[in-house]
mmCIF file of C-alpha atoms in Angstrom:
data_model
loop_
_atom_site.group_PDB
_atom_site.id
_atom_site.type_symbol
_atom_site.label_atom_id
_atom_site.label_comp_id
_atom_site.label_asym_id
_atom_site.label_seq_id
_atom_site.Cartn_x
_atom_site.Cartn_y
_atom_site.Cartn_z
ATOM 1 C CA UNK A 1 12.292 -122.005 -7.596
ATOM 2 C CA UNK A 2 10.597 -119.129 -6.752
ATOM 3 C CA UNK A 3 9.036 -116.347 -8.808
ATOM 4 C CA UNK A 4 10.317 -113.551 -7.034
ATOM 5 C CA UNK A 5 14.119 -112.587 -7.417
ATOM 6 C CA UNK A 6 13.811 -110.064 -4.368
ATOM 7 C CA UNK A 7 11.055 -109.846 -1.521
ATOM 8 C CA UNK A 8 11.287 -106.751 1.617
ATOM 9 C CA UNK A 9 9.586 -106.560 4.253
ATOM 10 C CA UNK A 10 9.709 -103.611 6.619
ATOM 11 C CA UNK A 11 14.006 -102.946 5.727
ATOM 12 C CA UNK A 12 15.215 -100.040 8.271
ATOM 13 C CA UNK A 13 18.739 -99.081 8.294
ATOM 14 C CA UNK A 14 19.525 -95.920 10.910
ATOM 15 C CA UNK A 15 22.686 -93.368 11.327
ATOM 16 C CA UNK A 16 22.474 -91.847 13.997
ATOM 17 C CA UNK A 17 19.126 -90.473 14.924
ATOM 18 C CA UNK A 18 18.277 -90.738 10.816
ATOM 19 C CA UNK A 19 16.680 -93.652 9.245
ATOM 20 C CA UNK A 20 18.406 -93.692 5.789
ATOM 21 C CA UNK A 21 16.232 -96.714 5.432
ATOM 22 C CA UNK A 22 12.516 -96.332 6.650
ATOM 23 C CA UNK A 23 10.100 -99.411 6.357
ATOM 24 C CA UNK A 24 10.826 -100.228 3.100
ATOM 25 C CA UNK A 25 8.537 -103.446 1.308
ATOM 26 C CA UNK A 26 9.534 -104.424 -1.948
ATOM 27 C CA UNK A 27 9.301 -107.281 -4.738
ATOM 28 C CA UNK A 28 10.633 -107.829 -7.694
ATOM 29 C CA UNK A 29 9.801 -110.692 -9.932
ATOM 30 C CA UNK A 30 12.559 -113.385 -11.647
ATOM 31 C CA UNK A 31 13.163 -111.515 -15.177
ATOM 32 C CA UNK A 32 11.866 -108.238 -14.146
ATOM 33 C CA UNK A 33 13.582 -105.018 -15.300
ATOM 34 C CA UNK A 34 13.139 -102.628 -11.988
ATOM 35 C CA UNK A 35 14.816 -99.055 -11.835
ATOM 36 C CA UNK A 36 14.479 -97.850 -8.340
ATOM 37 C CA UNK A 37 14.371 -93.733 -8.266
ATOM 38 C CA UNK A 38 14.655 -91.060 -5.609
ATOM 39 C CA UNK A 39 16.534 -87.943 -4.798
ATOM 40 C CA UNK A 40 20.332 -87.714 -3.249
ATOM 41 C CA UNK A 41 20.010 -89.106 0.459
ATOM 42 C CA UNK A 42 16.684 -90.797 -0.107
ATOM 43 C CA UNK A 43 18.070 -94.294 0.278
ATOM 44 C CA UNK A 44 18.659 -95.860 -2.860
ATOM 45 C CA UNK A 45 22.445 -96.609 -2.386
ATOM 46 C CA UNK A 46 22.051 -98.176 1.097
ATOM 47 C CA UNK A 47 18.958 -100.137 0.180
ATOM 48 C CA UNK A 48 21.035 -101.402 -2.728
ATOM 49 C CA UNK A 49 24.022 -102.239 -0.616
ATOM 50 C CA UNK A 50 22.178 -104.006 1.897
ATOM 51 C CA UNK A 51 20.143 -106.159 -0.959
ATOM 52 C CA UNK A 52 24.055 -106.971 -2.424
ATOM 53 C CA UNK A 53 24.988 -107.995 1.182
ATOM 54 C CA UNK A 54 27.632 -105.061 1.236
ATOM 55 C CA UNK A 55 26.126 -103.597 3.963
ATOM 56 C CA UNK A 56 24.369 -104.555 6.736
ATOM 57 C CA UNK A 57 20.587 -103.713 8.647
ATOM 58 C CA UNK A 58 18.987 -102.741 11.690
ATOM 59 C CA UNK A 59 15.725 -104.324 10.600
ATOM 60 C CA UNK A 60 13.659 -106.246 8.187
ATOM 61 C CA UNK A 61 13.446 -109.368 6.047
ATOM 62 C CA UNK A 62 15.095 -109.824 3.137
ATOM 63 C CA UNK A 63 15.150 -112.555 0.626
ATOM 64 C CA UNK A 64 17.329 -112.340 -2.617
ATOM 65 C CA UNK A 65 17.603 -115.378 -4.606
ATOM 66 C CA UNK A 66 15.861 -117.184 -1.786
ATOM 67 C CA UNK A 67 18.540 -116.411 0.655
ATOM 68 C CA UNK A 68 19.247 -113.492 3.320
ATOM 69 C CA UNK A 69 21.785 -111.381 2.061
ATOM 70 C CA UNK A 70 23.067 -110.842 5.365
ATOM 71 C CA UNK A 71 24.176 -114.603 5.720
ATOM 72 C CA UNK A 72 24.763 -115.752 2.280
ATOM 73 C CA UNK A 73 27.505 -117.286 1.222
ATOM 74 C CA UNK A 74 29.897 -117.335 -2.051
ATOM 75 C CA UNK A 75 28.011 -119.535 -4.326
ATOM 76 C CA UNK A 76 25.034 -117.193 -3.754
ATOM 77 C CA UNK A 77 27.223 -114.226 -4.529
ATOM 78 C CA UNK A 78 28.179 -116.054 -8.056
ATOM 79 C CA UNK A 79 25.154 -115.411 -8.555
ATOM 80 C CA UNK A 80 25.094 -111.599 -8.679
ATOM 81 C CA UNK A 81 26.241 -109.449 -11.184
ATOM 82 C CA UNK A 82 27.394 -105.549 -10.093
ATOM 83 C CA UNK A 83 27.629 -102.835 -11.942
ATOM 84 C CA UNK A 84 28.946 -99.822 -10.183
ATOM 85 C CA UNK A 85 29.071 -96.265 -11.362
ATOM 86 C CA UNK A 86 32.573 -96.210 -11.480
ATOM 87 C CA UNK A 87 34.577 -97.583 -13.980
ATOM 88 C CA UNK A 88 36.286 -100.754 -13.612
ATOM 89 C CA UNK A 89 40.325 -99.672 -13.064
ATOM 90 C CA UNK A 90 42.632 -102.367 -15.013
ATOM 91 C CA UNK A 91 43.706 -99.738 -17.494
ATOM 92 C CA UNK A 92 46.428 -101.898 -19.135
ATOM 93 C CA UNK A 93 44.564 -104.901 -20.085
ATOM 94 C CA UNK A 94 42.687 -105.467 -23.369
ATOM 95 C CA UNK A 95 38.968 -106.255 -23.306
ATOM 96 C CA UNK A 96 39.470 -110.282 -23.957
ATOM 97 C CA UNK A 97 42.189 -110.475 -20.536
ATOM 98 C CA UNK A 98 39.667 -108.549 -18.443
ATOM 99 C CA UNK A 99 36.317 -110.487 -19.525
ATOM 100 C CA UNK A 100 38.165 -113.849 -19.341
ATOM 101 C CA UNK A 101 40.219 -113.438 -15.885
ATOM 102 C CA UNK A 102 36.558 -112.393 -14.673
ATOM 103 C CA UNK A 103 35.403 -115.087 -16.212
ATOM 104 C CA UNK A 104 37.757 -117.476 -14.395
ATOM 105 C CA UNK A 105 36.403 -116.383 -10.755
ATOM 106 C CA UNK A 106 32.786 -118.345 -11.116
ATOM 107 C CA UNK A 107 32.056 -121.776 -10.962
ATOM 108 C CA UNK A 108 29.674 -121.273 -14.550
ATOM 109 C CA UNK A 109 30.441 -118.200 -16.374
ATOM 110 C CA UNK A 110 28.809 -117.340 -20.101
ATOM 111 C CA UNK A 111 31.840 -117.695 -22.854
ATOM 112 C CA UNK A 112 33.904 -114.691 -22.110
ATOM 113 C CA UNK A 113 34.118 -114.193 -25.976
ATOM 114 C CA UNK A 114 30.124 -114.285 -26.695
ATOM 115 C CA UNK A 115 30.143 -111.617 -23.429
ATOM 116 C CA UNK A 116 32.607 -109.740 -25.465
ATOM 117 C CA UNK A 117 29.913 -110.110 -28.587
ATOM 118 C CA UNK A 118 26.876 -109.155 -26.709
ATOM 119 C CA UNK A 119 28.001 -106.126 -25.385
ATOM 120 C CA UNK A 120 29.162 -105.128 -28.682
ATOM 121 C CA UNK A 121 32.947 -104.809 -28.307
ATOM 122 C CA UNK A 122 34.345 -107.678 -30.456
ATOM 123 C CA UNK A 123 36.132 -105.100 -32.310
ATOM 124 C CA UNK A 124 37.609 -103.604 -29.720
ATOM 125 C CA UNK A 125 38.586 -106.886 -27.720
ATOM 126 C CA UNK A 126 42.079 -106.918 -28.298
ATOM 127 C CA UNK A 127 42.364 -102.784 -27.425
ATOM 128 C CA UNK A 128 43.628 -101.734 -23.836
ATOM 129 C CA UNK A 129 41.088 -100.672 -21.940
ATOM 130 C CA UNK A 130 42.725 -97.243 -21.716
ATOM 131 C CA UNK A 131 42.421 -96.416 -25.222
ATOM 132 C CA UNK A 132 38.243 -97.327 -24.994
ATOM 133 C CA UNK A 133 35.878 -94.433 -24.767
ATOM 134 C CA UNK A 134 33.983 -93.741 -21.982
ATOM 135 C CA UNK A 135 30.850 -95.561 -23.355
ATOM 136 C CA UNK A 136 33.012 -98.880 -24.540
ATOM 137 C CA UNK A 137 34.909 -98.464 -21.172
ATOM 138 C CA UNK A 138 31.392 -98.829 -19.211
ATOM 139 C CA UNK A 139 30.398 -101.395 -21.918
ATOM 140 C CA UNK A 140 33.354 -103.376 -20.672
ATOM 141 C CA UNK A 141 32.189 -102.963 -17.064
ATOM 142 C CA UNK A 142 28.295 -104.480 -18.071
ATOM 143 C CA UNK A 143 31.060 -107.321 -19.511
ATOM 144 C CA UNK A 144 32.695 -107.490 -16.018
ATOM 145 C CA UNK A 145 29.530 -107.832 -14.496
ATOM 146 C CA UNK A 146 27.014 -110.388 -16.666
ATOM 147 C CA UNK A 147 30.637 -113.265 -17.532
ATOM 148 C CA UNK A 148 29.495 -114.895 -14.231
ATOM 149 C CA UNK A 149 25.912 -115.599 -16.030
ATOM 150 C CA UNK A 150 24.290 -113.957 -12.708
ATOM 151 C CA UNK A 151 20.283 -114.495 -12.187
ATOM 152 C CA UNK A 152 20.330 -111.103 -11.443
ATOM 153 C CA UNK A 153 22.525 -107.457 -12.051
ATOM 154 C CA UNK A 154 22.822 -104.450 -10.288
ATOM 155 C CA UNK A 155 23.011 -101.546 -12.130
ATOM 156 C CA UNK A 156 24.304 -97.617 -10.285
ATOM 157 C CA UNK A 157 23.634 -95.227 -12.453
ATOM 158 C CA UNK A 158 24.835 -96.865 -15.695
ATOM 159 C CA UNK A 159 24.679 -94.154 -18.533
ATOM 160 C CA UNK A 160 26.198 -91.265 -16.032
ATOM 161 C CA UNK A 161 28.060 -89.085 -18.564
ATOM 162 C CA UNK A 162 26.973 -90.692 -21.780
ATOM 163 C CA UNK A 163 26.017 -89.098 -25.047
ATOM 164 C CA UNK A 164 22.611 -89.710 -26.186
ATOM 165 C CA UNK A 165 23.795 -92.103 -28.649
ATOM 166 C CA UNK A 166 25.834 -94.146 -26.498
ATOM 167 C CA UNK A 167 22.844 -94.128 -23.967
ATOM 168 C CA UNK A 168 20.792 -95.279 -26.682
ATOM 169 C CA UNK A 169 22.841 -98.124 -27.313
ATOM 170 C CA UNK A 170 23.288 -99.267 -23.945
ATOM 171 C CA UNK A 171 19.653 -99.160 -23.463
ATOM 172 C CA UNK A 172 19.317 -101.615 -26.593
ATOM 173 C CA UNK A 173 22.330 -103.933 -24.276
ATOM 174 C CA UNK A 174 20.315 -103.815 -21.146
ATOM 175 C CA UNK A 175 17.137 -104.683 -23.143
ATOM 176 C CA UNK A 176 19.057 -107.446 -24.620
ATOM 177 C CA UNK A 177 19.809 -109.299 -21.115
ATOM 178 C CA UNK A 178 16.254 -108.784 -20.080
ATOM 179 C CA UNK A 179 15.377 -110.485 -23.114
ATOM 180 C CA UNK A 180 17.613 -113.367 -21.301
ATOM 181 C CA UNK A 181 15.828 -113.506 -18.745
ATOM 182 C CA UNK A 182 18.091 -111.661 -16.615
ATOM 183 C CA UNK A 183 16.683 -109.800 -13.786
ATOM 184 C CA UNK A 184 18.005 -106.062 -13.473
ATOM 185 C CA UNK A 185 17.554 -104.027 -10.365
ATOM 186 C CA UNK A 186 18.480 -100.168 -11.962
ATOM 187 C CA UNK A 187 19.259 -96.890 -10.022
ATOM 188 C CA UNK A 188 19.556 -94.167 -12.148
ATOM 189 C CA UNK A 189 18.394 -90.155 -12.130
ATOM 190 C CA UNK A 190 17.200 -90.109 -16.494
ATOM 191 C CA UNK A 191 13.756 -90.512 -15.793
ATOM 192 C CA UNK A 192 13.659 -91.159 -19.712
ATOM 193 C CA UNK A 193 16.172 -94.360 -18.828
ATOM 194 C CA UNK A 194 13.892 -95.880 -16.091
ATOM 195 C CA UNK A 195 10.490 -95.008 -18.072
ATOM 196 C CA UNK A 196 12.383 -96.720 -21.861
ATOM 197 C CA UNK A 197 14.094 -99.912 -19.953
ATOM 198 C CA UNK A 198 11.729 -100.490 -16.615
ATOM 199 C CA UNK A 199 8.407 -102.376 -16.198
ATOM 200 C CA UNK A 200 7.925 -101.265 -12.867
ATOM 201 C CA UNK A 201 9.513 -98.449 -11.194
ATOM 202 C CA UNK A 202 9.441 -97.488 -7.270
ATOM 203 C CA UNK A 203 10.329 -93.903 -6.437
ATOM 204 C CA UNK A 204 12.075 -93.583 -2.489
ATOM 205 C CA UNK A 205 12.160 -90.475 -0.686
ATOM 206 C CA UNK A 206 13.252 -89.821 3.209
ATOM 207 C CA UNK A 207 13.933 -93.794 3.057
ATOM 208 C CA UNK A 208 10.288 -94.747 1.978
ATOM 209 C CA UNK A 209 9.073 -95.917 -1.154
ATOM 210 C CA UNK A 210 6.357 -93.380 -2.088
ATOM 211 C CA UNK A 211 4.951 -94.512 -4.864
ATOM 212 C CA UNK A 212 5.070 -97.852 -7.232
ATOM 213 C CA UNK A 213 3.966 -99.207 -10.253
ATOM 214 C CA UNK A 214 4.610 -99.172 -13.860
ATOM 215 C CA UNK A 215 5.902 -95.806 -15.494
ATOM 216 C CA UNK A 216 3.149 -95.630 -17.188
ATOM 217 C CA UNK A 217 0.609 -95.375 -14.939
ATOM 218 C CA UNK A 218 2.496 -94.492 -11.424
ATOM 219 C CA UNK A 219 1.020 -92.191 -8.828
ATOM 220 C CA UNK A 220 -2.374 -91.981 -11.065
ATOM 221 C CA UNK A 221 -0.352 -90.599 -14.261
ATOM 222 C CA UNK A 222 -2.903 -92.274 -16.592
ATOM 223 C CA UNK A 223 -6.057 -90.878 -15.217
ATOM 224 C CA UNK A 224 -3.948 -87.122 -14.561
ATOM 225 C CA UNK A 225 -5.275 -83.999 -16.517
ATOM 226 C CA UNK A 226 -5.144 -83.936 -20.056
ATOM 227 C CA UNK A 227 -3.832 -80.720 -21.841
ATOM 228 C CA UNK A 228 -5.378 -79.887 -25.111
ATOM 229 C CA UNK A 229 -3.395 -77.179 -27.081
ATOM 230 C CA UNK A 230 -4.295 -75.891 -30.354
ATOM 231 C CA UNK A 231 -3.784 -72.532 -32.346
ATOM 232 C CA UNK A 232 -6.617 -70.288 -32.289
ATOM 233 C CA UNK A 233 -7.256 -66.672 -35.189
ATOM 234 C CA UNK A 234 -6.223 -64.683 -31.357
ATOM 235 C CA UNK A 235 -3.603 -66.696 -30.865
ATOM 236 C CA UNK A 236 -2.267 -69.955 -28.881
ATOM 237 C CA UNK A 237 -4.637 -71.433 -26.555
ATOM 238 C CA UNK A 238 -5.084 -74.603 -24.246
ATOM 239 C CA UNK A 239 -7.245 -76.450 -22.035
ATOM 240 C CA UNK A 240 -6.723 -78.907 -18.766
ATOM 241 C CA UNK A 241 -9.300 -81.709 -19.130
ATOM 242 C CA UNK A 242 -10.224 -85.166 -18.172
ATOM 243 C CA UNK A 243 -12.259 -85.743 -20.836
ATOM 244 C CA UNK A 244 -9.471 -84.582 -23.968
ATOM 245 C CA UNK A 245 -11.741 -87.237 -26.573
ATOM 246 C CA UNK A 246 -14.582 -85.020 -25.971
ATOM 247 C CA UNK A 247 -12.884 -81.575 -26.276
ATOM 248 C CA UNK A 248 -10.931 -82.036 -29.537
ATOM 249 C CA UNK A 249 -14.303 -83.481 -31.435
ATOM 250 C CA UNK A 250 -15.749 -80.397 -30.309
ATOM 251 C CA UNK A 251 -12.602 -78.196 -31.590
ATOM 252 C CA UNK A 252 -13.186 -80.456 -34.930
ATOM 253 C CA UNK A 253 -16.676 -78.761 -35.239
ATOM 254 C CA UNK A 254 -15.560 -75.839 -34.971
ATOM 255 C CA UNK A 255 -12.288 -76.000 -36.907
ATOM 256 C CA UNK A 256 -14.423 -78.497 -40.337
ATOM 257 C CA UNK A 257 -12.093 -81.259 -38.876
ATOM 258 C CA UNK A 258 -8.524 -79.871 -39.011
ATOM 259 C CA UNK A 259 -7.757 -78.289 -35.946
ATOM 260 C CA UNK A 260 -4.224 -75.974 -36.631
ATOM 261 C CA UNK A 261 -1.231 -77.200 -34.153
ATOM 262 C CA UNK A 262 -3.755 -79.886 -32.145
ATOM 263 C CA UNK A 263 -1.536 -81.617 -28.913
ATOM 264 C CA UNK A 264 -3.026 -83.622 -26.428
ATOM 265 C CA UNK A 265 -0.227 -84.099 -23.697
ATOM 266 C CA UNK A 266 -0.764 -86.028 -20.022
ATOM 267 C CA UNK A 267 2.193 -85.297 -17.538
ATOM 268 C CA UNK A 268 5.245 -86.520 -18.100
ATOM 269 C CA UNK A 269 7.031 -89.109 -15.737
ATOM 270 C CA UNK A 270 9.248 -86.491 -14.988
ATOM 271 C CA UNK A 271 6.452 -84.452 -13.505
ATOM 272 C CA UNK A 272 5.113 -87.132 -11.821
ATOM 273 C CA UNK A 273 8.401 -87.667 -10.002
ATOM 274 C CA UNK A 274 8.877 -84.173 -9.153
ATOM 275 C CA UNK A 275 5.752 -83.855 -7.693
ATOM 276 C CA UNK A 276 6.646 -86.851 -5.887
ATOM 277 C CA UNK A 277 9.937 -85.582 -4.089
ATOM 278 C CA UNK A 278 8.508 -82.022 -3.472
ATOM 279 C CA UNK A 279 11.604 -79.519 -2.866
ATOM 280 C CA UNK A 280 14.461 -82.704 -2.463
ATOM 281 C CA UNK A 281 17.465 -81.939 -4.433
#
């Protein structure tokens, strides 16, 4: 079995006269956690779609799973699990009859009732899905999507319109099927949410990827500018540097060590991204 879950090579996908899909290459290792980011219209949801085998291309190679999306089959589908933004719609069903009659469509599905458990709604799994918040409602959805014990999930947008608590808690859930072993492939616009649950992150704009690498060091965000801020007798005052070490031992000689409201910041993956995508909305 192979190491890589997904491998791209040159994907193109046109409308018209416009390439939603540019000469995309992309790979993303068995167990990785991969959130794929970019502006409205730069490509995410058709590069998704195509990589799901929901939608087909003009161009490229594509290998999910070791097969071609474009000519797999339904045992290769069993092996997918999809998440989509919106909400799963079988309002009058508890949580147990929708995670087990789920269940029932794959040839080796995880116990519907430890599903039920690891997302965290045992308590709820006898309550009609219309009577769930929006959080447990989307909780039931992740359900939906890992009962068929898939090798790999997609995940649009998961925590659109969640409080910060409930976001916080489905970040622990998604961290929990990495854990597994489970490879995730994650769209989302919280830079925060691709930068807590993502090892490596790809950014897409105009139907390229633009930059890629971990969030932690994409685009040259590790070596970037340094600011040094500290509170001076005049007043606030701060510094751009690529040498911050050396600056604050030298505000430490002048302060006798304890320099008054010291921050050293380096941008932000939200900058970084912004700078990325220029003026796209």
């Amino acid at each position: 079995m192979s190491d890589t879950a997904v491998r791209v090579r040159e994907l193109r996908k046109r409308y018209g006269d416009t390439f939603a899909v540019d000469g995309v290459d992309l790979d993303i290792a068995r167990g990785e956690v991969f959130a794929l980011l970019g502006p409205n219209g730069a490509g995410k949801t058709t590069t998704v779609e195509i990589l799901e085998g929901h939608r087909r291309r003009d161009a490229g190679e594509i290998s999910v799973l070791g097969e071609d999306p474009g000519r797999a089959g339904r045992v290769w589908r069993s092996r997918l699990g999809i998440v989509l933004q919106s909400a799963t719609d079988a309002a009058e069903m508890t949580v147990r009859e929708m995670v087990h009659h789920y269940a029932s469509y794959y040839p080796r599905p995880r116990d519907p009732d430890h599903v039920i458990e690891l997302v965290g709604l045992t308590s709820k799994a006898d309550v009609r899905t219309r009577n769930l918040s929006g959080g447990q409602r989307r909780r039931v959805d992740v359900a939906v999507g890992v009962v068929g014990n898939p090798e790999l999930v997609f995940l649009d947008e998961p925590t659109t319109g969640f409080d910060p608590a409930a976001r916080r808690q489905f970040w622990d859930l998604i961290s929990r099927l990495a854990d597994e072993g489970t490879t995730i492939l994650l769209t989302t616009h919280y830079l925060d949410e691709a930068e807590a649950l993502a090892s490596r992150v790809g950014v897409l704009v105009g139907g390229q990827i633009v930059a890629l690498g971990d969030p932690a060091t994409l685009a040259g965000r590790a070596q970037a500018m340094a600011t040094v801020t500290w509170s001076a007798p005049d007043g606030e005052r701060s510094v751009k540097t690529a040498t911050p070490t050396k600056v604050v031992a030298e505000l430490g000689t002048q302060f006798d060590g304890e320099i008054p409201e010291l921050s050293v910041t380096r941008p932000s993956l939200e900058d970084i991204y912004l700078g990325l995508i220029g003026d796209q909305p």
